[in-house]
Amino acid sequence: RQAYRLHQSCRAATRAAKPYTVSQIKDTIMAKTQNTAEEFTAKVKDAVAEAQDRAKAAFEKSTALFSEAGEFTKGNVEAVVESGKILAAGLQDMGKDYVAETKSAFETMTADVKELAAVKSPADFFKLQGEILRRNFDAVVAAGSKHSEAMVKLTNESFAPISNRVSIAIEKGKKAA
């Protein structure tokens, strides 16, 4: 009896549901496939467009960075060239000073030899020799100080352009961070 009732309710349910034809099933599948394909295509197009926009922005940013880096490098090269010019000019001036001092020292030495040759007594000879030694020692100390100061000044002046570029690089680093 229960089996009969179950059989009757299945028959009623089967009669109530409209059967689909193969054509209808095919149309339904095709419509859903079409919708899925269109949605997929739209998503791919959006993803590609977004990727293109990002790539374009990255390219523009990298182009700007390379341009800036090129200008910065050009500035660095100019600073090194300027530093070299300052150093060369300073060394040339120091060389001229050394030549002039050498000439003066040679003239002083020649005069000292003439004075020593003109001395009549050993006491005068030793007295004059002491004066010459004191004068030459003082001249050597003064020249050493003068040359040390000139070298420090030249070093500072010649590295000033490079130091300025380092300061600029540090500032750029701080801004980038």
N, CA and C atoms as an extended XYZ file, in Angstrom:
531
Properties=species:S:1:pos:R:3:atomname:S:1:resname:S:1:resid:I:1 pbc="F F F"
N         0.798       -1.169        0.000 N   ARG     1
C         0.000        0.000        0.000 CA  ARG     1
C         0.860        1.261        0.000 C   ARG     1
N         1.857        1.292        0.760 N   GLN     2
C         2.741        2.446        0.768 CA  GLN     2
C         3.464        2.551       -0.562 C   GLN     2
N         3.833        1.496       -1.123 N   ALA     3
C         4.522        1.517       -2.403 CA  ALA     3
C         3.602        2.082       -3.460 C   ALA     3
N         2.315        1.744       -3.382 N   TYR     4
C         1.358        2.242       -4.356 CA  TYR     4
C         1.220        3.747       -4.224 C   TYR     4
N         1.134        4.254       -3.006 N   ARG     5
C         1.006        5.691       -2.783 CA  ARG     5
C         2.260        6.419       -3.283 C   ARG     5
N         3.361        5.873       -3.043 N   LEU     6
C         4.621        6.481       -3.493 CA  LEU     6
C         4.660        6.510       -5.006 C   LEU     6
N         4.197        5.421       -5.619 N   HIS     7
C         4.158        5.358       -7.066 CA  HIS     7
C         3.204        6.406       -7.622 C   HIS     7
N         2.069        6.601       -7.010 N   GLN     8
C         1.076        7.574       -7.459 CA  GLN     8
C         1.624        9.006       -7.310 C   GLN     8
N         2.330        9.318       -6.230 N   SER     9
C         2.840       10.669       -6.032 CA  SER     9
C         3.975       10.971       -7.016 C   SER     9
N         4.764        9.978       -7.380 N   CYS    10
C         5.830       10.169       -8.380 CA  CYS    10
C         5.216       10.421       -9.739 C   CYS    10
N         4.142        9.694      -10.049 N   ARG    11
C         3.484        9.916      -11.338 CA  ARG    11
C         2.908       11.320      -11.390 C   ARG    11
N         2.352       11.811      -10.282 N   ALA    12
C         1.749       13.143      -10.257 CA  ALA    12
C         2.839       14.195      -10.418 C   ALA    12
N         3.959       13.989       -9.782 N   ALA    13
C         5.055       14.938       -9.878 CA  ALA    13
C         5.613       14.951      -11.288 C   ALA    13
N         5.665       13.795      -11.915 N   THR    14
C         6.185       13.711      -13.269 CA  THR    14
C         5.249       14.404      -14.232 C   THR    14
N         3.925       14.238      -13.998 N   ARG    15
C         2.956       14.907      -14.870 CA  ARG    15
C         3.025       16.417      -14.681 C   ARG    15
N         3.278       16.891      -13.436 N   ALA    16
C         3.276       18.323      -13.165 CA  ALA    16
C         4.487       19.005      -13.809 C   ALA    16
N         5.635       18.363      -13.835 N   ALA    17
C         6.828       18.957      -14.421 CA  ALA    17
C         6.762       18.846      -15.925 C   ALA    17
N         7.062       19.964      -16.566 N   LYS    18
C         7.042       19.958      -18.025 CA  LYS    18
C         8.345       19.365      -18.518 C   LYS    18
N         8.241       18.475      -19.376 N   PRO    19
C         9.464       17.881      -19.904 CA  PRO    19
C        10.178       18.870      -20.846 C   PRO    19
N        11.507       18.884      -20.773 N   TYR    20
C        12.323       19.730      -21.653 CA  TYR    20
C        12.689       18.940      -22.892 C   TYR    20
N        12.701       19.671      -23.963 N   THR    21
C        13.135       19.034      -25.202 CA  THR    21
C        14.640       19.210      -25.316 C   THR    21
N        15.268       18.483      -26.189 N   VAL    22
C        16.705       18.569      -26.414 CA  VAL    22
C        17.067       19.969      -26.900 C   VAL    22
N        16.222       20.531      -27.695 N   SER    23
C        16.451       21.863      -28.227 CA  SER    23
C        16.452       22.895      -27.108 C   SER    23
N        15.518       22.739      -26.167 N   GLN    24
C        15.458       23.685      -25.051 CA  GLN    24
C        16.695       23.547      -24.152 C   GLN    24
N        17.084       22.323      -23.902 N   ILE    25
C        18.265       22.087      -23.063 CA  ILE    25
C        19.495       22.677      -23.734 C   ILE    25
N        19.602       22.461      -25.053 N   LYS    26
C        20.741       22.997      -25.817 CA  LYS    26
C        20.735       24.523      -25.751 C   LYS    26
N        19.565       25.150      -25.932 N   ASP    27
C        19.474       26.612      -25.883 CA  ASP    27
C        19.870       27.147      -24.508 C   ASP    27
N        19.434       26.474      -23.463 N   THR    28
C        19.758       26.879      -22.094 CA  THR    28
C        21.273       26.794      -21.868 C   THR    28
N        21.864       25.686      -22.286 N   ILE    29
C        23.315       25.503      -22.127 CA  ILE    29
C        24.070       26.550      -22.931 C   ILE    29
N        23.620       26.801      -24.139 N   MET    30
C        24.289       27.777      -25.006 CA  MET    30
C        24.183       29.185      -24.411 C   MET    30
N        23.021       29.527      -23.874 N   ALA    31
C        22.822       30.848      -23.277 CA  ALA    31
C        23.739       31.021      -22.062 C   ALA    31
N        23.773       29.988      -21.215 N   LYS    32
C        24.631       30.066      -20.022 CA  LYS    32
C        26.100       30.117      -20.428 C   LYS    32
N        26.481       29.342      -21.432 N   THR    33
C        27.860       29.352      -21.921 CA  THR    33
C        28.198       30.722      -22.491 C   THR    33
N        27.283       31.306      -23.247 N   GLN    34
C        27.480       32.626      -23.840 CA  GLN    34
C        27.666       33.664      -22.734 C   GLN    34
N        26.787       33.603      -21.717 N   ASN    35
C        26.890       34.556      -20.603 CA  ASN    35
C        28.220       34.396      -19.862 C   ASN    35
N        28.605       33.159      -19.609 N   THR    36
C        29.870       32.886      -18.919 CA  THR    36
C        31.040       33.380      -19.762 C   THR    36
N        31.008       33.139      -21.050 N   ALA    37
C        32.081       33.585      -21.948 CA  ALA    37
C        32.162       35.113      -21.965 C   ALA    37
N        31.007       35.765      -22.028 N   GLU    38
C        31.002       37.233      -22.039 CA  GLU    38
C        31.530       37.795      -20.726 C   GLU    38
N        31.134       37.193      -19.611 N   GLU    39
C        31.629       37.640      -18.304 CA  GLU    39
C        33.133       37.422      -18.211 C   GLU    39
N        33.602       36.265      -18.663 N   PHE    40
C        35.026       35.956      -18.632 CA  PHE    40
C        35.794       36.936      -19.512 C   PHE    40
N        35.283       37.185      -20.708 N   THR    41
C        35.935       38.111      -21.640 CA  THR    41
C        36.000       39.510      -21.030 C   THR    41
N        34.908       39.950      -20.407 N   ALA    42
C        34.888       41.271      -19.783 CA  ALA    42
C        35.923       41.354      -18.658 C   ALA    42
N        36.022       40.291      -17.850 N   LYS    43
C        36.994       40.282      -16.759 CA  LYS    43
C        38.425       40.298      -17.290 C   LYS    43
N        38.668       39.535      -18.353 N   VAL    44
C        40.011       39.520      -18.956 CA  VAL    44
C        40.342       40.889      -19.531 C   VAL    44
N        39.374       41.502      -20.219 N   LYS    45
C        39.612       42.839      -20.783 CA  LYS    45
C        39.917       43.837      -19.674 C   LYS    45
N        39.169       43.776      -18.588 N   ASP    46
C        39.419       44.682      -17.467 CA  ASP    46
C        40.808       44.448      -16.873 C   ASP    46
N        41.172       43.176      -16.708 N   ALA    47
C        42.486       42.847      -16.144 CA  ALA    47
C        43.607       43.326      -17.066 C   ALA    47
N        43.441       43.129      -18.363 N   VAL    48
C        44.459       43.565      -19.326 CA  VAL    48
C        44.551       45.086      -19.333 C   VAL    48
N        43.418       45.766      -19.300 N   ALA    49
C        43.421       47.231      -19.291 CA  ALA    49
C        44.109       47.748      -18.026 C   ALA    49
N        43.823       47.125      -16.894 N   GLU    50
C        44.451       47.531      -15.641 CA  GLU    50
C        45.952       47.281      -15.695 C   GLU    50
N        46.354       46.140      -16.226 N   ALA    51
C        47.783       45.824      -16.356 CA  ALA    51
C        48.473       46.831      -17.279 C   ALA    51
N        47.795       47.201      -18.370 N   GLN    52
C        48.375       48.187      -19.284 CA  GLN    52
C        48.530       49.539      -18.596 C   GLN    52
N        47.515       49.930      -17.835 N   ASP    53
C        47.599       51.203      -17.123 CA  ASP    53
C        48.747       51.194      -16.120 C   ASP    53
N        48.876       50.084      -15.400 N   ARG    54
C        49.974       49.982      -14.430 CA  ARG    54
C        51.325       49.993      -15.123 C   ARG    54
N        51.425       49.282      -16.231 N   ALA    55
C        52.688       49.239      -16.976 CA  ALA    55
C        53.035       50.628      -17.508 C   ALA    55
N        52.036       51.343      -17.990 N   LYS    56
C        52.270       52.693      -18.510 CA  LYS    56
C        52.737       53.611      -17.383 C   LYS    56
N        52.077       53.527      -16.220 N   ALA    57
C        52.474       54.355      -15.080 CA  ALA    57
C        53.887       54.005      -14.632 C   ALA    57
N        54.204       52.722      -14.580 N   ALA    58
C        55.548       52.293      -14.182 CA  ALA    58
C        56.590       52.780      -15.185 C   ALA    58
N        56.258       52.701      -16.469 N   PHE    59
C        57.182       53.163      -17.511 CA  PHE    59
C        57.432       54.660      -17.370 C   PHE    59
N        56.362       55.424      -17.161 N   GLU    60
C        56.522       56.873      -17.016 CA  GLU    60
C        57.359       57.206      -15.783 C   GLU    60
N        57.104       56.473      -14.689 N   LYS    61
C        57.857       56.710      -13.468 CA  LYS    61
C        59.330       56.350      -13.660 C   LYS    61
N        59.587       55.203      -14.300 N   SER    62
C        60.983       54.800      -14.511 CA  SER    62
C        61.688       55.742      -15.480 C   SER    62
N        60.973       56.231      -16.474 N   THR    63
C        61.562       57.195      -17.405 CA  THR    63
C        61.961       58.464      -16.662 C   THR    63
N        61.072       58.916      -15.768 N   ALA    64
C        61.393       60.108      -14.979 CA  ALA    64
C        62.594       59.847      -14.077 C   ALA    64
N        62.646       58.663      -13.465 N   LEU    65
C        63.768       58.336      -12.589 CA  LEU    65
C        65.079       58.255      -13.369 C   LEU    65
N        65.027       57.627      -14.566 N   PHE    66
C        66.245       57.528      -15.371 CA  PHE    66
C        66.702       58.907      -15.825 C   PHE    66
N        65.745       59.764      -16.169 N   SER    67
C        66.086       61.118      -16.571 CA  SER    67
C        66.747       61.848      -15.409 C   SER    67
N        66.143       61.712      -14.229 N   GLU    68
C        66.694       62.349      -13.043 CA  GLU    68
C        68.060       61.769      -12.706 C   GLU    68
N        68.194       60.459      -12.840 N   ALA    69
C        69.476       59.813      -12.560 CA  ALA    69
C        70.535       60.292      -13.554 C   ALA    69
N        70.153       60.458      -14.816 N   GLY    70
C        71.089       60.963      -15.820 CA  GLY    70
C        71.561       62.364      -15.494 C   GLY    70
N        70.617       63.214      -15.078 N   GLU    71
C        70.983       64.576      -14.704 CA  GLU    71
C        71.881       64.575      -13.473 C   GLU    71
N        71.562       63.693      -12.522 N   PHE    72
C        72.368       63.614      -11.309 CA  PHE    72
C        73.785       63.149      -11.643 C   PHE    72
N        73.890       62.143      -12.504 N   THR    73
C        75.204       61.638      -12.911 CA  THR    73
C        75.986       62.720      -13.649 C   THR    73
N        75.303       63.464      -14.507 N   LYS    74
C        75.954       64.558      -15.230 CA  LYS    74
C        76.500       65.580      -14.234 C   LYS    74
N        75.703       65.893      -13.214 N   GLY    75
C        76.158       66.814      -12.169 CA  GLY    75
C        77.372       66.275      -11.430 C   GLY    75
N        77.377       64.949      -11.186 N   ASN    76
C        78.522       64.333      -10.506 CA  ASN    76
C        79.784       64.449      -11.350 C   ASN    76
N        79.650       64.190      -12.645 N   VAL    77
C        80.812       64.290      -13.540 CA  VAL    77
C        81.319       65.729      -13.582 C   VAL    77
N        80.391       66.676      -13.662 N   GLU    78
C        80.789       68.090      -13.673 CA  GLU    78
C        81.502       68.454      -12.372 C   GLU    78
N        81.024       67.909      -11.250 N   ALA    79
C        81.660       68.190       -9.960 CA  ALA    79
C        83.083       67.625       -9.921 C   ALA    79
N        83.273       66.420      -10.455 N   VAL    80
C        84.609       65.819      -10.479 CA  VAL    80
C        85.537       66.629      -11.382 C   VAL    80
N        85.030       67.065      -12.529 N   VAL    81
C        85.844       67.878      -13.440 CA  VAL    81
C        86.224       69.194      -12.765 C   VAL    81
N        85.253       69.837      -12.134 N   GLU    82
C        85.525       71.103      -11.447 CA  GLU    82
C        86.540       70.889      -10.330 C   GLU    82
N        86.389       69.799       -9.599 N   SER    83
C        87.331       69.474       -8.524 CA  SER    83
C        88.738       69.300       -9.086 C   SER    83
N        88.837       68.606      -10.219 N   GLY    84
C        90.141       68.410      -10.863 CA  GLY    84
C        90.762       69.718      -11.309 C   GLY    84
N        89.932       70.619      -11.838 N   LYS    85
C        90.454       71.930      -12.263 CA  LYS    85
C        90.991       72.712      -11.070 C   LYS    85
N        90.236       72.707       -9.976 N   ILE    86
C        90.672       73.427       -8.780 CA  ILE    86
C        91.973       72.831       -8.256 C   ILE    86
N        92.036       71.507       -8.211 N   LEU    87
C        93.238       70.833       -7.721 CA  LEU    87
C        94.436       71.141       -8.615 C   LEU    87
N        94.237       71.068       -9.934 N   ALA    88
C        95.342       71.345      -10.861 CA  ALA    88
C        95.828       72.781      -10.722 C   ALA    88
N        94.894       73.730      -10.629 N   ALA    89
C        95.292       75.134      -10.486 CA  ALA    89
C        96.033       75.349       -9.171 C   ALA    89
N        95.531       74.727       -8.101 N   GLY    90
C        96.186       74.869       -6.806 CA  GLY    90
C        97.574       74.261       -6.792 C   GLY    90
N        97.721       73.078       -7.386 N   LEU    91
C        99.045       72.445       -7.449 CA  LEU    91
C       100.003       73.259       -8.311 C   LEU    91
N        99.485       73.858       -9.369 N   GLN    92
C       100.327       74.699      -10.222 CA  GLN    92
C       100.824       75.912       -9.429 C   GLN    92
N        99.919       76.530       -8.664 N   ASP    93
C       100.323       77.680       -7.850 CA  ASP    93
C       101.351       77.270       -6.791 C   ASP    93
N       101.096       76.101       -6.179 N   MET    94
C       102.052       75.637       -5.174 CA  MET    94
C       103.400       75.333       -5.815 C   MET    94
N       103.385       74.769       -7.016 N   GLY    95
C       104.638       74.508       -7.739 CA  GLY    95
C       105.401       75.794       -8.014 C   GLY    95
N       104.673       76.832       -8.421 N   LYS    96
C       105.320       78.133       -8.658 CA  LYS    96
C       105.929       78.669       -7.367 C   LYS    96
N       105.188       78.499       -6.255 N   ASP    97
C       105.716       78.955       -4.962 CA  ASP    97
C       106.980       78.188       -4.589 C   ASP    97
N       106.980       76.867       -4.819 N   TYR    98
C       108.164       76.062       -4.518 CA  TYR    98
C       109.359       76.507       -5.355 C   TYR    98
N       109.127       76.794       -6.624 N   VAL    99
C       110.221       77.248       -7.495 CA  VAL    99
C       110.763       78.580       -6.997 C   VAL    99
N       109.849       79.493       -6.638 N   ALA   100
C       110.289       80.805       -6.149 CA  ALA   100
C       111.050       80.656       -4.829 C   ALA   100
N       110.568       79.783       -3.946 N   GLU   101
C       111.252       79.580       -2.671 CA  GLU   101
C       112.617       78.931       -2.877 C   GLU   101
N       112.686       78.001       -3.808 N   THR   102
C       113.962       77.346       -4.091 CA  THR   102
C       114.965       78.362       -4.634 C   THR   102
N       114.507       79.215       -5.530 N   LYS   103
C       115.374       80.253       -6.092 CA  LYS   103
C       115.863       81.194       -4.990 C   LYS   103
N       114.925       81.573       -4.121 N   SER   104
C       115.282       82.469       -3.013 CA  SER   104
C       116.258       81.779       -2.063 C   SER   104
N       116.015       80.492       -1.773 N   ALA   105
C       116.913       79.757       -0.880 CA  ALA   105
C       118.306       79.631       -1.489 C   ALA   105
N       118.369       79.413       -2.801 N   PHE   106
C       119.673       79.304       -3.465 CA  PHE   106
C       120.422       80.631       -3.396 C   PHE   106
N       119.699       81.739       -3.619 N   GLU   107
C       120.332       83.061       -3.541 CA  GLU   107
C       120.819       83.345       -2.119 C   GLU   107
N       119.969       82.941       -1.127 N   THR   108
C       120.352       83.147        0.275 CA  THR   108
C       121.577       82.308        0.605 C   THR   108
N       121.617       81.077        0.133 N   MET   109
C       122.749       80.192        0.396 CA  MET   109
C       124.022       80.756       -0.245 C   MET   109
N       123.910       81.279       -1.447 N   THR   110
C       125.067       81.863       -2.125 CA  THR   110
C       125.598       83.052       -1.325 C   THR   110
N       124.686       83.890       -0.845 N   ALA   111
C       125.104       85.047       -0.035 CA  ALA   111
C       125.745       84.580        1.267 C   ALA   111
N       125.161       83.500        1.876 N   ASP   112
C       125.723       82.990        3.134 CA  ASP   112
C       127.130       82.447        2.916 C   ASP   112
N       127.355       81.735        1.834 N   VAL   113
C       128.689       81.196        1.547 CA  VAL   113
C       129.686       82.343        1.362 C   VAL   113
N       129.265       83.408        0.687 N   LYS   114
C       130.162       84.565        0.499 CA  LYS   114
C       130.500       85.205        1.846 C   LYS   114
N       129.462       85.310        2.722 N   GLU   115
C       129.701       85.890        4.043 CA  GLU   115
C       130.657       85.016        4.850 C   GLU   115
N       130.432       83.687        4.788 N   LEU   116
C       131.306       82.784        5.547 CA  LEU   116
C       132.744       82.841        5.013 C   LEU   116
N       132.870       83.005        3.719 N   ALA   117
C       134.217       83.082        3.131 CA  ALA   117
C       134.922       84.378        3.526 C   ALA   117
N       134.156       85.417        3.815 N   ALA   118
C       134.745       86.710        4.149 CA  ALA   118
C       135.103       86.832        5.628 C   ALA   118
N       134.705       85.867        6.441 N   VAL   119
C       134.961       85.944        7.886 CA  VAL   119
C       136.473       85.813        8.148 C   VAL   119
N       136.979       86.601        9.124 N   LYS   120
C       138.414       86.648        9.399 CA  LYS   120
C       138.800       85.743       10.568 C   LYS   120
N       137.895       85.540       11.544 N   SER   121
C       138.282       84.765       12.727 CA  SER   121
C       137.334       83.580       12.927 C   SER   121
N       137.837       82.536       13.604 N   PRO   122
C       136.972       81.386       13.879 CA  PRO   122
C       135.777       81.762       14.737 C   PRO   122
N       135.915       82.682       15.670 N   ALA   123
C       134.792       83.085       16.523 CA  ALA   123
C       133.699       83.723       15.673 C   ALA   123
N       134.076       84.595       14.755 N   ASP   124
C       133.096       85.223       13.858 CA  ASP   124
C       132.444       84.181       12.945 C   ASP   124
N       133.257       83.174       12.540 N   PHE   125
C       132.734       82.101       11.681 CA  PHE   125
C       131.615       81.329       12.392 C   PHE   125
N       131.886       80.927       13.668 N   PHE   126
C       130.880       80.162       14.413 CA  PHE   126
C       129.665       81.014       14.765 C   PHE   126
N       129.899       82.296       15.040 N   LYS   127
C       128.781       83.206       15.325 CA  LYS   127
C       127.894       83.341       14.089 C   LYS   127
N       128.506       83.573       12.938 N   LEU   128
C       127.739       83.710       11.684 CA  LEU   128
C       127.039       82.406       11.325 C   LEU   128
N       127.740       81.290       11.551 N   GLN   129
C       127.130       79.989       11.250 CA  GLN   129
C       125.896       79.761       12.131 C   GLN   129
N       125.950       80.134       13.403 N   GLY   130
C       124.798       80.007       14.314 CA  GLY   130
C       123.623       80.853       13.839 C   GLY   130
N       123.915       82.080       13.399 N   GLU   131
C       122.861       82.975       12.890 CA  GLU   131
C       122.206       82.379       11.628 C   GLU   131
N       123.036       81.851       10.756 N   ILE   132
C       122.530       81.250        9.514 CA  ILE   132
C       121.653       80.041        9.833 C   ILE   132
N       122.100       79.198       10.765 N   LEU   133
C       121.320       78.016       11.139 CA  LEU   133
C       119.969       78.413       11.743 C   LEU   133
N       119.980       79.410       12.649 N   ARG   134
C       118.735       79.883       13.258 CA  ARG   134
C       117.782       80.421       12.193 C   ARG   134
N       118.310       81.263       11.319 N   ARG   135
C       117.494       81.863       10.254 CA  ARG   135
C       116.926       80.779        9.335 C   ARG   135
N       117.738       79.805        8.955 N   ASN   136
C       117.281       78.730        8.065 CA  ASN   136
C       116.258       77.827        8.766 C   ASN   136
N       116.495       77.556       10.079 N   PHE   137
C       115.523       76.737       10.818 CA  PHE   137
C       114.170       77.446       10.875 C   PHE   137
N       114.192       78.749       11.188 N   ASP   138
C       112.944       79.527       11.238 CA  ASP   138
C       112.277       79.547        9.864 C   ASP   138
N       113.057       79.662        8.808 N   ALA   139
C       112.503       79.681        7.441 CA  ALA   139
C       111.871       78.334        7.093 C   ALA   139
N       112.518       77.241        7.501 N   VAL   140
C       111.975       75.906        7.219 CA  VAL   140
C       110.657       75.701        7.966 C   VAL   140
N       110.600       76.112        9.240 N   VAL   141
C       109.365       75.969       10.022 CA  VAL   141
C       108.254       76.815        9.405 C   VAL   141
N       108.560       78.045        9.043 N   ALA   142
C       107.547       78.928        8.441 CA  ALA   142
C       107.065       78.370        7.103 C   ALA   142
N       108.008       77.884        6.291 N   ALA   143
C       107.624       77.325        4.985 CA  ALA   143
C       106.786       76.062        5.168 C   ALA   143
N       107.159       75.225        6.140 N   GLY   144
C       106.378       74.010        6.405 CA  GLY   144
C       104.956       74.341        6.823 C   GLY   144
N       104.790       75.307        7.695 N   SER   145
C       103.449       75.730        8.120 CA  SER   145
C       102.667       76.295        6.948 C   SER   145
N       103.345       77.141        6.173 N   LYS   146
C       102.686       77.756        5.010 CA  LYS   146
C       102.223       76.674        4.031 C   LYS   146
N       103.071       75.696        3.767 N   HIS   147
C       102.726       74.637        2.811 CA  HIS   147
C       101.626       73.732        3.354 C   HIS   147
N       101.665       73.448        4.649 N   SER   148
C       100.605       72.622        5.256 CA  SER   148
C        99.256       73.323        5.156 C   SER   148
N        99.239       74.602        5.494 N   GLU   149
C        97.985       75.365        5.403 CA  GLU   149
C        97.494       75.437        3.955 C   GLU   149
N        98.431       75.656        3.036 N   ALA   150
C        98.044       75.730        1.624 CA  ALA   150
C        97.485       74.392        1.139 C   ALA   150
N        98.093       73.290        1.578 N   MET   151
C        97.622       71.961        1.160 CA  MET   151
C        96.235       71.668        1.746 C   MET   151
N        96.014       72.011        3.003 N   VAL   152
C        94.694       71.814        3.624 CA  VAL   152
C        93.646       72.660        2.905 C   VAL   152
N        93.997       73.901        2.628 N   LYS   153
C        93.067       74.798        1.923 CA  LYS   153
C        92.758       74.256        0.529 C   LYS   153
N        93.786       73.819       -0.187 N   LEU   154
C        93.587       73.268       -1.532 CA  LEU   154
C        92.735       72.009       -1.484 C   LEU   154
N        92.992       71.163       -0.514 N   THR   155
C        92.189       69.936       -0.374 CA  THR   155
C        90.723       70.274       -0.146 C   THR   155
N        90.465       71.196        0.758 N   ASN   156
C        89.075       71.594        1.031 CA  ASN   156
C        88.415       72.209       -0.195 C   ASN   156
N        89.138       73.091       -0.879 N   GLU   157
C        88.570       73.741       -2.066 CA  GLU   157
C        88.320       72.747       -3.196 C   GLU   157
N        89.260       71.813       -3.383 N   SER   158
C        89.109       70.881       -4.503 CA  SER   158
C        88.024       69.840       -4.248 C   SER   158
N        87.761       69.513       -2.991 N   PHE   159
C        86.713       68.546       -2.692 CA  PHE   159
C        85.360       69.194       -2.431 C   PHE   159
N        85.287       70.509       -2.433 N   ALA   160
C        84.016       71.199       -2.192 CA  ALA   160
C        82.940       70.818       -3.225 C   ALA   160
N        83.243       70.793       -4.530 N   PRO   161
C        82.196       70.398       -5.487 CA  PRO   161
C        81.696       68.972       -5.257 C   PRO   161
N        82.600       68.077       -4.929 N   ILE   162
C        82.202       66.685       -4.685 CA  ILE   162
C        81.389       66.608       -3.389 C   ILE   162
N        81.806       67.348       -2.391 N   SER   163
C        81.073       67.378       -1.123 CA  SER   163
C        79.650       67.898       -1.331 C   SER   163
N        79.504       68.894       -2.182 N   ASN   164
C        78.165       69.417       -2.484 CA  ASN   164
C        77.306       68.344       -3.150 C   ASN   164
N        77.879       67.573       -4.049 N   ARG   165
C        77.125       66.495       -4.723 CA  ARG   165
C        76.728       65.411       -3.729 C   ARG   165
N        77.609       65.120       -2.782 N   VAL   166
C        77.276       64.130       -1.749 CA  VAL   166
C        76.113       64.637       -0.913 C   VAL   166
N        76.127       65.932       -0.585 N   SER   167
C        75.015       66.511        0.180 CA  SER   167
C        73.713       66.396       -0.586 C   SER   167
N        73.760       66.649       -1.888 N   ILE   168
C        72.554       66.533       -2.721 CA  ILE   168
C        72.070       65.086       -2.737 C   ILE   168
N        72.998       64.148       -2.853 N   ALA   169
C        72.622       62.719       -2.864 CA  ALA   169
C        71.976       62.316       -1.542 C   ALA   169
N        72.502       62.820       -0.444 N   ILE   170
C        71.924       62.505        0.857 CA  ILE   170
C        70.513       63.083        0.965 C   ILE   170
N        70.326       64.304        0.487 N   GLU   171
C        68.994       64.923        0.510 CA  GLU   171
C        68.007       64.104       -0.324 C   GLU   171
N        68.439       63.668       -1.504 N   LYS   172
C        67.558       62.851       -2.355 CA  LYS   172
C        67.219       61.541       -1.673 C   LYS   172
N        68.205       60.975       -0.978 N   GLY   173
C        67.964       59.728       -0.242 CA  GLY   173
C        66.956       59.926        0.874 C   GLY   173
N        67.047       61.052        1.561 N   LYS   174
C        66.095       61.337        2.623 CA  LYS   174
C        64.693       61.528        2.071 C   LYS   174
N        64.591       62.211        0.928 N   LYS   175
C        63.273       62.427        0.308 CA  LYS   175
C        62.663       61.119       -0.183 C   LYS   175
N        63.522       60.242       -0.707 N   ALA   176
C        63.021       58.957       -1.241 CA  ALA   176
C        62.558       58.041       -0.114 C   ALA   176
N        63.190       58.173        1.044 N   ALA   177
C        62.814       57.306        2.172 CA  ALA   177
C        61.591       57.807        2.828 C   ALA   177
